[in-house]
């Protein structure tokens, strides 16, 4: 490969995406998760020079779940980051480098692989990307195989390999690893001896691969449990807890169900919304056990939180989750909720942000998309949540439904390119027109619009705000939600000053 820049790396990475035709065929066939995924991933790992046991050096914390995986992982990384500056004892070493691997990304693919809560620089990302790429090609040549696309795994697996290679090369003291989908057969699940495992709130999602019941989903998520590590879980439905306990007994390991920590009541978390207290409580329990495993503290804390924990909880940042950004005439309320449960949370949060003194006729706008899940069901759930919270007041005066294409002229930003959705459906605005029709049925009084790109949708919202702002009423509130990809593209449009 001639070029070795970040742009070259992103372009090469995008060739590893599974195209829509393959994804759709798998979905329609009813095929479950690939049960050979872990042996295959172990072989890929060996091809870049590591045995799974080598990853023990990462002192990994492994996180699965349906909701709150990213937020919980961010809390954990932020708390551990405080121990870069202070240790519980002079005889105990500082934690100099904390790795954080999450997915998906918002604006830049390098956000997925962080060290000390900062994405890899473009130069560092390109360095480790091509090291991983080259090792895979060299391994293929050594086996007499062609060093082409077949010499590399698919997109998420490649990034997981690259993350492990990056963290091993950089000598991180701890790596917080978030699962992609599921747990049992997830690409990240080649860790042999993590220090702790954690399971965030469970819900119904990715049913084509994980099953349609909470019990089936709990089985998959519980697959990250290891005998070397205690497992901590957020409160779950009784049926899910029963499955998780059985899985823990089989490993065997100890399962701890973590209720909301009373010590959080006096702390202003860096991530807004009440539900984050559940994620923060789980993070506190996980970090507590991890510090014991590392010898940073002799026993788990009892009662009050240390300054390191408090600062970590207060300073954490996780863009695109219950986030508010202000500009002239507009208060953008941004949440990447994309499941029925998380859309309900996003709606409740947005309702809580509406001033009680605000006029019932005040202009409020919805900017929404969901390209791959049941978009209409999500839209209906959002309307129901807000109508209930607002006591049947009209949730939005205006709504715009757009694709995830970033810009009107340039199309997708390369980091945001998605090949696993139907390009025909996107071009025809099929999902967006369906959403518009659904919303008109829910609320005929809403002014509804369809746009072909996020940039155009943002511009439309700004036009509405320019007309709808009243001098005494304050900013027009816009809720941006429905998809991580939508929120990522939206932030790109805002940051580049377009729309």
Tab-separated table of C-alpha atoms in Angstrom:
chain	number	residue	atom	x	y	z
A	1	UNK	CA	0.000	0.000	0.000
A	2	UNK	CA	1.486	3.306	-1.133
A	3	UNK	CA	0.029	5.836	1.327
A	4	UNK	CA	0.471	5.527	5.069
A	5	UNK	CA	-1.503	8.506	6.387
A	6	UNK	CA	-4.551	8.502	8.640
A	7	UNK	CA	-6.753	9.071	5.595
A	8	UNK	CA	-5.143	6.052	3.933
A	9	UNK	CA	-5.786	3.979	7.047
A	10	UNK	CA	-9.476	4.958	7.154
A	11	UNK	CA	-9.859	4.199	3.441
A	12	UNK	CA	-8.245	0.774	3.894
A	13	UNK	CA	-10.321	0.058	6.984
A	14	UNK	CA	-13.537	0.831	5.111
A	15	UNK	CA	-12.742	-1.944	2.616
A	16	UNK	CA	-13.194	-4.371	5.524
A	17	UNK	CA	-16.813	-3.370	6.141
A	18	UNK	CA	-19.375	-6.064	5.428
A	19	UNK	CA	-21.608	-4.844	2.628
A	20	UNK	CA	-25.361	-4.566	2.970
A	21	UNK	CA	-26.156	-7.577	0.799
A	22	UNK	CA	-24.191	-9.916	3.083
A	23	UNK	CA	-25.595	-8.381	6.287
A	24	UNK	CA	-29.145	-8.568	4.950
A	25	UNK	CA	-28.747	-12.201	3.868
A	26	UNK	CA	-27.481	-13.173	7.325
A	27	UNK	CA	-30.333	-11.292	8.991
A	28	UNK	CA	-32.988	-12.930	6.797
A	29	UNK	CA	-31.521	-16.409	7.159
A	30	UNK	CA	-32.020	-16.340	10.920
A	31	UNK	CA	-28.402	-17.327	11.470
A	32	UNK	CA	-27.195	-16.925	15.035
A	33	UNK	CA	-23.830	-15.640	16.184
A	34	UNK	CA	-20.813	-17.367	14.668
A	35	UNK	CA	-19.868	-20.044	17.181
A	36	UNK	CA	-16.406	-20.253	15.620
A	37	UNK	CA	-15.836	-16.552	16.238
A	38	UNK	CA	-13.502	-17.007	19.214
A	39	UNK	CA	-11.254	-19.699	17.647
A	40	UNK	CA	-11.081	-17.554	14.519
A	41	UNK	CA	-10.219	-14.450	16.530
A	42	UNK	CA	-7.521	-16.345	18.426
A	43	UNK	CA	-5.966	-17.323	15.087
A	44	UNK	CA	-6.055	-13.698	13.906
A	45	UNK	CA	-4.426	-12.673	17.197
A	46	UNK	CA	-1.634	-15.187	16.671
A	47	UNK	CA	-1.081	-13.849	13.175
A	48	UNK	CA	-0.169	-10.448	14.577
A	49	UNK	CA	2.187	-12.004	17.121
A	50	UNK	CA	0.200	-12.559	20.314
A	51	UNK	CA	-1.188	-15.468	22.265
A	52	UNK	CA	-4.397	-14.609	24.135
A	53	UNK	CA	-2.546	-15.146	27.425
A	54	UNK	CA	-0.149	-12.346	26.434
A	55	UNK	CA	-3.081	-9.960	26.872
A	56	UNK	CA	-3.003	-10.641	30.626
A	57	UNK	CA	-0.394	-7.850	30.707
A	58	UNK	CA	-3.198	-5.385	29.947
A	59	UNK	CA	-4.908	-5.991	33.321
A	60	UNK	CA	-8.135	-5.797	31.363
A	61	UNK	CA	-11.581	-4.854	32.607
A	62	UNK	CA	-14.176	-6.408	30.280
A	63	UNK	CA	-17.639	-4.838	29.906
A	64	UNK	CA	-20.756	-6.213	28.201
A	65	UNK	CA	-24.421	-5.195	28.318
A	66	UNK	CA	-27.152	-3.590	26.232
A	67	UNK	CA	-27.415	-0.067	27.640
A	68	UNK	CA	-24.748	2.069	29.244
A	69	UNK	CA	-21.666	0.085	28.176
A	70	UNK	CA	-19.926	3.160	26.824
A	71	UNK	CA	-20.880	5.417	29.737
A	72	UNK	CA	-19.853	2.808	32.319
A	73	UNK	CA	-16.536	2.240	30.558
A	74	UNK	CA	-15.962	5.992	30.436
A	75	UNK	CA	-16.648	6.303	34.189
A	76	UNK	CA	-14.179	3.480	34.855
A	77	UNK	CA	-11.464	5.033	32.691
A	78	UNK	CA	-11.978	8.461	34.228
A	79	UNK	CA	-11.705	7.159	37.796
A	80	UNK	CA	-8.613	5.096	37.019
A	81	UNK	CA	-7.123	8.121	35.319
A	82	UNK	CA	-6.990	9.858	38.701
A	83	UNK	CA	-4.455	7.261	39.814
A	84	UNK	CA	-2.056	8.583	37.200
A	85	UNK	CA	-1.513	11.489	39.574
A	86	UNK	CA	-1.850	9.887	42.999
A	87	UNK	CA	-1.463	6.456	44.515
A	88	UNK	CA	-2.921	5.043	47.686
A	89	UNK	CA	0.610	4.436	48.949
A	90	UNK	CA	4.120	5.551	48.035
A	91	UNK	CA	5.053	1.883	47.664
A	92	UNK	CA	2.361	1.370	45.009
A	93	UNK	CA	3.096	2.476	41.452
A	94	UNK	CA	1.010	5.008	39.588
A	95	UNK	CA	-1.208	3.884	36.738
A	96	UNK	CA	0.555	5.753	33.960
A	97	UNK	CA	-1.560	4.665	30.990
A	98	UNK	CA	-5.232	3.678	30.873
A	99	UNK	CA	-6.574	2.215	27.632
A	100	UNK	CA	-10.236	2.535	26.663
A	101	UNK	CA	-11.685	0.592	23.712
A	102	UNK	CA	-15.308	1.350	22.794
A	103	UNK	CA	-17.638	1.282	19.804
A	104	UNK	CA	-19.088	2.674	17.695
A	105	UNK	CA	-17.393	6.036	17.216
A	106	UNK	CA	-19.057	9.398	16.747
A	107	UNK	CA	-16.910	11.582	14.447
A	108	UNK	CA	-13.548	9.813	14.089
A	109	UNK	CA	-12.757	6.107	14.068
A	110	UNK	CA	-9.710	6.811	16.224
A	111	UNK	CA	-12.111	7.675	19.077
A	112	UNK	CA	-12.572	3.935	19.561
A	113	UNK	CA	-8.990	3.435	20.771
A	114	UNK	CA	-8.121	5.850	23.564
A	115	UNK	CA	-5.272	6.212	26.020
A	116	UNK	CA	-5.766	8.368	29.101
A	117	UNK	CA	-9.199	9.405	27.829
A	118	UNK	CA	-7.797	10.825	24.599
A	119	UNK	CA	-8.308	9.285	21.140
A	120	UNK	CA	-5.164	8.179	19.380
A	121	UNK	CA	-3.658	10.952	17.287
A	122	UNK	CA	-3.954	10.555	13.524
A	123	UNK	CA	-0.243	9.701	13.352
A	124	UNK	CA	-0.421	7.098	16.124
A	125	UNK	CA	-3.578	5.542	14.688
A	126	UNK	CA	-1.941	5.222	11.267
A	127	UNK	CA	1.219	3.725	12.810
A	128	UNK	CA	-0.566	0.916	14.660
A	129	UNK	CA	-3.108	0.403	11.886
A	130	UNK	CA	-0.443	-0.359	9.302
A	131	UNK	CA	1.623	-2.410	11.727
A	132	UNK	CA	-1.430	-4.629	12.243
A	133	UNK	CA	-2.210	-4.632	8.506
A	134	UNK	CA	1.371	-5.576	7.569
A	135	UNK	CA	1.617	-8.359	10.146
A	136	UNK	CA	-1.570	-9.934	8.790
A	137	UNK	CA	-0.288	-9.782	5.206
A	138	UNK	CA	3.080	-11.209	6.198
A	139	UNK	CA	1.382	-14.059	8.080
A	140	UNK	CA	-0.734	-14.814	5.022
A	141	UNK	CA	2.340	-14.902	2.770
A	142	UNK	CA	4.112	-17.234	5.210
A	143	UNK	CA	1.170	-19.644	4.913
A	144	UNK	CA	1.133	-19.413	1.143
A	145	UNK	CA	-2.086	-17.398	1.147
A	146	UNK	CA	-2.754	-14.267	-0.925
A	147	UNK	CA	-2.018	-11.037	0.988
A	148	UNK	CA	-5.295	-9.466	-0.161
A	149	UNK	CA	-8.527	-8.591	1.614
A	150	UNK	CA	-8.957	-12.219	2.703
A	151	UNK	CA	-5.782	-11.845	4.777
A	152	UNK	CA	-7.622	-9.497	7.147
A	153	UNK	CA	-10.668	-9.945	9.362
A	154	UNK	CA	-13.770	-7.788	9.035
A	155	UNK	CA	-13.943	-4.199	10.299
A	156	UNK	CA	-14.704	-4.673	14.015
A	157	UNK	CA	-12.383	-7.638	14.409
A	158	UNK	CA	-9.555	-5.707	12.766
A	159	UNK	CA	-10.057	-2.738	15.096
A	160	UNK	CA	-10.116	-5.081	18.090
A	161	UNK	CA	-6.825	-6.643	17.016
A	162	UNK	CA	-5.396	-3.188	16.434
A	163	UNK	CA	-6.556	-2.015	19.877
A	164	UNK	CA	-4.900	-4.974	21.584
A	165	UNK	CA	-1.702	-4.418	19.571
A	166	UNK	CA	-1.748	-0.694	20.413
A	167	UNK	CA	-2.208	-1.276	24.134
A	168	UNK	CA	0.464	-3.974	24.242
A	169	UNK	CA	2.904	-1.749	22.369
A	170	UNK	CA	2.139	1.305	24.493
A	171	UNK	CA	2.431	-0.647	27.744
A	172	UNK	CA	-0.895	0.402	29.232
A	173	UNK	CA	-1.362	-0.412	32.905
A	174	UNK	CA	-5.064	-1.188	32.455
A	175	UNK	CA	-7.274	-1.608	29.386
A	176	UNK	CA	-11.032	-1.084	29.673
A	177	UNK	CA	-12.530	-3.202	26.891
A	178	UNK	CA	-16.153	-2.798	25.812
A	179	UNK	CA	-17.800	-5.659	23.918
A	180	UNK	CA	-19.268	-4.987	20.494
A	181	UNK	CA	-22.318	-7.274	20.284
A	182	UNK	CA	-23.177	-9.936	22.818
A	183	UNK	CA	-20.268	-11.335	24.814
A	184	UNK	CA	-19.884	-15.097	24.443
A	185	UNK	CA	-18.912	-14.870	20.772
A	186	UNK	CA	-17.812	-11.236	20.694
A	187	UNK	CA	-14.453	-10.509	19.088
A	188	UNK	CA	-13.133	-8.918	22.271
A	189	UNK	CA	-13.730	-12.120	24.253
A	190	UNK	CA	-10.295	-13.663	23.764
A	191	UNK	CA	-9.148	-12.208	27.088
A	192	UNK	CA	-8.030	-15.060	29.333
A	193	UNK	CA	-7.578	-13.420	32.724
A	194	UNK	CA	-9.267	-10.033	33.041
A	195	UNK	CA	-9.163	-8.565	36.538
A	196	UNK	CA	-12.899	-7.813	36.621
A	197	UNK	CA	-15.896	-8.218	34.325
A	198	UNK	CA	-19.007	-6.059	34.301
A	199	UNK	CA	-22.486	-6.293	32.774
A	200	UNK	CA	-24.531	-3.144	32.292
A	201	UNK	CA	-28.330	-2.959	32.023
A	202	UNK	CA	-29.798	-5.546	29.667
A	203	UNK	CA	-32.560	-5.055	27.123
A	204	UNK	CA	-33.851	-6.439	23.858
A	205	UNK	CA	-31.490	-5.562	20.996
A	206	UNK	CA	-29.641	-7.295	18.141
A	207	UNK	CA	-32.311	-10.000	18.279
A	208	UNK	CA	-31.251	-11.555	14.957
A	209	UNK	CA	-27.962	-12.564	16.568
A	210	UNK	CA	-28.665	-12.734	20.288
A	211	UNK	CA	-32.251	-13.990	20.490
A	212	UNK	CA	-35.647	-12.489	21.221
A	213	UNK	CA	-35.837	-13.002	24.991
A	214	UNK	CA	-34.059	-11.389	27.910
A	215	UNK	CA	-32.884	-14.855	28.985
A	216	UNK	CA	-31.151	-15.514	25.651
A	217	UNK	CA	-29.547	-12.082	25.665
A	218	UNK	CA	-28.368	-12.507	29.279
A	219	UNK	CA	-26.727	-15.810	28.296
A	220	UNK	CA	-24.698	-14.092	25.582
A	221	UNK	CA	-23.746	-11.105	27.736
A	222	UNK	CA	-22.702	-13.377	30.596
A	223	UNK	CA	-20.231	-15.117	28.311
A	224	UNK	CA	-17.473	-12.700	29.310
A	225	UNK	CA	-17.306	-14.100	32.865
A	226	UNK	CA	-13.972	-15.668	33.764
A	227	UNK	CA	-12.843	-17.696	36.767
A	228	UNK	CA	-10.018	-15.225	37.354
A	229	UNK	CA	-12.386	-12.299	37.833
A	230	UNK	CA	-15.397	-11.337	39.926
A	231	UNK	CA	-18.357	-10.168	37.844
A	232	UNK	CA	-20.465	-7.131	38.704
A	233	UNK	CA	-23.830	-6.424	37.131
A	234	UNK	CA	-26.299	-3.573	37.204
A	235	UNK	CA	-29.776	-4.519	38.501
A	236	UNK	CA	-31.516	-6.719	35.931
A	237	UNK	CA	-34.954	-8.307	35.426
A	238	UNK	CA	-35.264	-11.438	37.644
A	239	UNK	CA	-35.159	-13.783	34.638
A	240	UNK	CA	-31.888	-12.225	33.478
A	241	UNK	CA	-30.316	-12.403	36.945
A	242	UNK	CA	-31.209	-16.091	37.145
A	243	UNK	CA	-29.407	-16.788	33.861
A	244	UNK	CA	-26.387	-14.732	34.925
A	245	UNK	CA	-26.167	-16.582	38.248
A	246	UNK	CA	-26.218	-19.930	36.443
A	247	UNK	CA	-23.472	-18.765	34.122
A	248	UNK	CA	-21.412	-17.553	37.100
A	249	UNK	CA	-21.810	-20.939	38.817
A	250	UNK	CA	-20.649	-22.719	35.665
A	251	UNK	CA	-17.448	-20.647	35.279
A	252	UNK	CA	-17.223	-20.554	38.374
A	253	UNK	CA	-17.036	-16.998	39.616
A	254	UNK	CA	-18.866	-14.709	41.991
A	255	UNK	CA	-21.665	-12.519	40.627
A	256	UNK	CA	-22.443	-9.266	42.440
A	257	UNK	CA	-25.620	-7.284	41.697
A	258	UNK	CA	-24.857	-3.605	42.294
A	259	UNK	CA	-27.604	-1.287	43.490
A	260	UNK	CA	-27.300	2.477	43.310
A	261	UNK	CA	-24.471	3.678	45.540
A	262	UNK	CA	-25.744	6.102	48.240
A	263	UNK	CA	-22.394	7.912	48.095
A	264	UNK	CA	-23.361	9.258	44.653
A	265	UNK	CA	-26.204	11.388	45.994
A	266	UNK	CA	-23.886	14.264	46.860
A	267	UNK	CA	-21.846	14.076	43.627
A	268	UNK	CA	-22.571	15.936	40.404
A	269	UNK	CA	-21.723	13.351	37.789
A	270	UNK	CA	-19.974	14.495	34.637
A	271	UNK	CA	-22.677	12.714	32.615
A	272	UNK	CA	-26.169	14.164	32.968
A	273	UNK	CA	-29.447	12.272	33.592
A	274	UNK	CA	-30.501	10.236	36.609
A	275	UNK	CA	-29.965	6.870	34.883
A	276	UNK	CA	-26.229	7.551	34.836
A	277	UNK	CA	-26.199	6.871	38.583
A	278	UNK	CA	-26.802	3.205	37.733
A	279	UNK	CA	-23.810	3.199	35.386
A	280	UNK	CA	-21.671	5.159	37.841
A	281	UNK	CA	-22.521	2.789	40.709
A	282	UNK	CA	-21.476	-0.196	38.609
A	283	UNK	CA	-18.273	1.589	37.593
A	284	UNK	CA	-17.401	2.343	41.228
A	285	UNK	CA	-17.783	-1.312	42.215
A	286	UNK	CA	-15.705	-2.475	39.257
A	287	UNK	CA	-12.874	0.005	39.870
A	288	UNK	CA	-12.881	-0.876	43.558
A	289	UNK	CA	-12.332	-4.559	42.783
A	290	UNK	CA	-9.800	-3.752	40.076
A	291	UNK	CA	-7.652	-1.660	42.431
A	292	UNK	CA	-7.633	-4.533	44.908
A	293	UNK	CA	-6.583	-6.935	42.130
A	294	UNK	CA	-3.717	-4.597	41.153
A	295	UNK	CA	-2.611	-4.143	44.752
A	296	UNK	CA	-3.466	-0.432	44.664
A	297	UNK	CA	-5.582	-0.918	47.779
A	298	UNK	CA	-5.728	-3.737	50.299
A	299	UNK	CA	-9.484	-4.119	50.490
A	300	UNK	CA	-12.647	-2.717	49.009
A	301	UNK	CA	-13.719	0.662	50.297
A	302	UNK	CA	-16.493	0.843	52.844
A	303	UNK	CA	-18.808	3.820	52.614
A	304	UNK	CA	-17.375	7.126	51.431
A	305	UNK	CA	-15.692	7.597	48.096
A	306	UNK	CA	-12.062	8.682	47.911
A	307	UNK	CA	-11.109	11.966	46.195
A	308	UNK	CA	-9.889	9.971	43.174
A	309	UNK	CA	-13.293	8.355	42.721
A	310	UNK	CA	-15.134	11.641	43.197
A	311	UNK	CA	-12.955	13.554	40.747
A	312	UNK	CA	-13.195	10.765	38.189
A	313	UNK	CA	-16.984	10.687	38.389
A	314	UNK	CA	-17.257	14.457	38.150
A	315	UNK	CA	-14.756	14.957	35.335
A	316	UNK	CA	-15.897	12.190	32.983
A	317	UNK	CA	-17.016	13.224	29.511
A	318	UNK	CA	-18.856	11.092	26.956
A	319	UNK	CA	-20.055	13.105	23.945
A	320	UNK	CA	-23.408	12.382	22.394
A	321	UNK	CA	-25.085	11.116	25.550
A	322	UNK	CA	-27.554	13.503	27.218
A	323	UNK	CA	-25.445	16.370	25.922
A	324	UNK	CA	-26.547	19.977	25.401
A	325	UNK	CA	-24.889	22.438	23.015
A	326	UNK	CA	-25.943	26.039	22.658
A	327	UNK	CA	-25.790	28.358	19.677
A	328	UNK	CA	-27.719	31.447	18.618
A	329	UNK	CA	-31.457	30.791	19.013
A	330	UNK	CA	-31.019	27.017	19.532
A	331	UNK	CA	-30.390	24.611	22.394
A	332	UNK	CA	-29.366	21.319	20.779
A	333	UNK	CA	-30.190	18.355	23.030
A	334	UNK	CA	-28.206	15.373	21.810
A	335	UNK	CA	-28.607	11.718	22.729
A	336	UNK	CA	-27.540	8.663	20.746
A	337	UNK	CA	-30.319	6.419	22.072
A	338	UNK	CA	-31.188	3.773	19.485
A	339	UNK	CA	-33.096	1.023	21.301
A	340	UNK	CA	-36.611	1.122	22.739
A	341	UNK	CA	-35.201	1.386	26.263
A	342	UNK	CA	-32.618	4.057	25.468
A	343	UNK	CA	-35.095	6.104	23.404
A	344	UNK	CA	-37.395	6.112	26.419
A	345	UNK	CA	-34.504	7.396	28.539
A	346	UNK	CA	-33.633	10.059	25.944
A	347	UNK	CA	-37.253	11.224	25.828
A	348	UNK	CA	-37.496	11.424	29.607
A	349	UNK	CA	-34.249	13.383	29.784
A	350	UNK	CA	-35.409	15.831	27.114
A	351	UNK	CA	-38.727	16.334	28.919
A	352	UNK	CA	-36.839	17.100	32.124
A	353	UNK	CA	-34.955	19.868	30.316
A	354	UNK	CA	-38.116	21.730	29.241
A	355	UNK	CA	-38.703	24.704	31.570
A	356	UNK	CA	-42.022	24.390	33.377
A	357	UNK	CA	-42.764	27.997	32.576
A	358	UNK	CA	-42.411	27.397	28.865
A	359	UNK	CA	-45.497	28.058	26.777
A	360	UNK	CA	-47.330	24.916	25.565
A	361	UNK	CA	-47.098	26.362	22.044
A	362	UNK	CA	-43.348	26.917	22.255
A	363	UNK	CA	-41.402	25.782	19.184
A	364	UNK	CA	-39.682	22.443	19.750
A	365	UNK	CA	-38.009	20.412	17.018
A	366	UNK	CA	-37.136	16.726	16.555
A	367	UNK	CA	-34.187	15.721	14.332
A	368	UNK	CA	-34.327	11.924	13.999
A	369	UNK	CA	-33.081	8.909	12.080
A	370	UNK	CA	-32.561	5.183	12.548
A	371	UNK	CA	-31.496	3.375	9.394
A	372	UNK	CA	-31.236	-0.289	10.413
A	373	UNK	CA	-33.548	-1.019	13.350
A	374	UNK	CA	-37.343	-0.680	13.527
A	375	UNK	CA	-37.306	3.078	13.098
A	376	UNK	CA	-41.086	3.490	13.301
A	377	UNK	CA	-41.262	1.638	16.618
A	378	UNK	CA	-38.565	3.909	18.050
A	379	UNK	CA	-40.366	7.032	16.850
A	380	UNK	CA	-43.637	5.838	18.375
A	381	UNK	CA	-41.898	5.057	21.674
A	382	UNK	CA	-40.311	8.519	21.758
A	383	UNK	CA	-43.661	10.212	21.106
A	384	UNK	CA	-45.354	8.124	23.811
A	385	UNK	CA	-42.667	8.920	26.395
A	386	UNK	CA	-42.803	12.665	25.745
A	387	UNK	CA	-46.593	12.860	25.490
A	388	UNK	CA	-46.841	11.155	28.864
A	389	UNK	CA	-44.112	13.261	30.473
A	390	UNK	CA	-45.642	16.485	29.113
A	391	UNK	CA	-49.159	15.462	30.153
A	392	UNK	CA	-50.341	15.081	26.552
A	393	UNK	CA	-48.913	18.433	25.474
A	394	UNK	CA	-47.630	18.329	21.893
A	395	UNK	CA	-44.041	16.986	22.115
A	396	UNK	CA	-42.737	18.743	18.977
A	397	UNK	CA	-44.074	21.489	16.758
A	398	UNK	CA	-41.641	20.474	14.018
A	399	UNK	CA	-39.869	17.232	13.045
A	400	UNK	CA	-37.258	16.477	10.411
A	401	UNK	CA	-36.171	12.996	9.347
A	402	UNK	CA	-32.887	12.628	7.477
A	403	UNK	CA	-30.411	9.982	6.355
A	404	UNK	CA	-27.050	9.496	8.049
A	405	UNK	CA	-25.235	11.042	5.068
A	406	UNK	CA	-23.107	13.791	6.588
A	407	UNK	CA	-22.982	16.524	3.947
A	408	UNK	CA	-25.253	17.464	1.064
A	409	UNK	CA	-22.469	17.804	-1.541
A	410	UNK	CA	-19.526	15.798	-0.178
A	411	UNK	CA	-21.575	12.884	1.149
A	412	UNK	CA	-20.244	10.849	4.081
A	413	UNK	CA	-17.165	11.932	5.971
A	414	UNK	CA	-14.796	8.939	5.408
A	415	UNK	CA	-14.784	8.016	9.120
A	416	UNK	CA	-18.591	7.880	9.000
A	417	UNK	CA	-18.942	5.784	5.844
A	418	UNK	CA	-21.409	2.923	6.301
A	419	UNK	CA	-21.643	0.103	3.781
A	420	UNK	CA	-23.965	-2.165	5.775
A	421	UNK	CA	-27.149	-0.258	4.978
A	422	UNK	CA	-29.112	-0.352	1.738
A	423	UNK	CA	-27.790	2.393	-0.536
A	424	UNK	CA	-30.987	2.174	-2.575
A	425	UNK	CA	-33.156	2.757	0.495
A	426	UNK	CA	-30.957	5.703	1.476
A	427	UNK	CA	-31.112	7.263	-1.974
A	428	UNK	CA	-34.885	6.908	-2.112
A	429	UNK	CA	-35.294	8.188	1.472
A	430	UNK	CA	-37.460	5.142	2.117
A	431	UNK	CA	-36.955	5.042	5.887
A	432	UNK	CA	-37.283	8.804	6.213
A	433	UNK	CA	-40.526	8.973	4.251
A	434	UNK	CA	-41.901	6.127	6.364
A	435	UNK	CA	-40.936	7.967	9.551
A	436	UNK	CA	-42.576	11.151	8.305
A	437	UNK	CA	-45.803	9.288	7.606
A	438	UNK	CA	-45.689	7.611	11.015
A	439	UNK	CA	-45.174	10.925	12.808
A	440	UNK	CA	-48.010	12.604	10.908
A	441	UNK	CA	-50.226	9.777	12.118
A	442	UNK	CA	-49.089	10.320	15.703
A	443	UNK	CA	-49.427	14.109	15.618
A	444	UNK	CA	-51.076	15.651	12.528
A	445	UNK	CA	-50.327	19.160	13.834
A	446	UNK	CA	-46.550	18.690	13.607
A	447	UNK	CA	-44.796	20.326	10.658
A	448	UNK	CA	-42.855	17.404	9.170
A	449	UNK	CA	-39.929	17.524	6.729
A	450	UNK	CA	-37.634	14.941	5.079
A	451	UNK	CA	-34.013	15.722	4.164
A	452	UNK	CA	-31.331	13.780	2.323
A	453	UNK	CA	-28.423	14.688	4.600
A	454	UNK	CA	-27.685	15.732	8.171
A	455	UNK	CA	-26.294	19.049	6.948
A	456	UNK	CA	-29.627	19.898	5.283
A	457	UNK	CA	-31.579	18.833	8.382
A	458	UNK	CA	-29.447	21.068	10.613
A	459	UNK	CA	-29.973	23.979	8.239
A	460	UNK	CA	-33.734	23.396	8.315
A	461	UNK	CA	-33.724	23.377	12.130
A	462	UNK	CA	-31.836	26.668	12.143
A	463	UNK	CA	-34.372	28.181	9.753
A	464	UNK	CA	-37.218	27.041	12.000
A	465	UNK	CA	-35.455	28.462	15.055
A	466	UNK	CA	-34.926	31.797	13.338
A	467	UNK	CA	-38.668	32.107	12.819
A	468	UNK	CA	-39.861	30.432	15.990
A	469	UNK	CA	-37.783	32.238	18.589
A	470	UNK	CA	-39.626	34.639	20.847
A	471	UNK	CA	-37.702	37.339	22.695
A	472	UNK	CA	-38.988	36.277	26.090
A	473	UNK	CA	-39.135	32.546	25.481
A	474	UNK	CA	-35.456	31.645	25.214
A	475	UNK	CA	-33.804	29.256	22.767
A	476	UNK	CA	-35.719	26.830	20.567
A	477	UNK	CA	-35.112	23.289	21.867
A	478	UNK	CA	-34.082	20.637	19.340
A	479	UNK	CA	-33.760	16.951	20.238
A	480	UNK	CA	-31.283	15.024	18.064
A	481	UNK	CA	-31.653	11.281	18.604
A	482	UNK	CA	-32.307	7.810	17.197
A	483	UNK	CA	-28.857	6.688	16.088
A	484	UNK	CA	-25.187	6.863	17.055
A	485	UNK	CA	-24.388	7.422	13.387
A	486	UNK	CA	-26.834	10.329	13.207
A	487	UNK	CA	-25.363	11.950	16.311
A	488	UNK	CA	-21.797	11.483	15.031
A	489	UNK	CA	-22.637	13.108	11.709
A	490	UNK	CA	-24.565	15.850	13.472
A	491	UNK	CA	-21.555	16.704	15.653
A	492	UNK	CA	-19.368	16.725	12.535
A	493	UNK	CA	-21.711	19.232	10.887
A	494	UNK	CA	-21.721	21.434	14.002
A	495	UNK	CA	-17.953	21.271	14.475
A	496	UNK	CA	-17.239	22.127	10.840
A	497	UNK	CA	-19.634	25.072	10.871
A	498	UNK	CA	-21.909	23.716	8.188
A	499	UNK	CA	-25.677	23.349	7.989
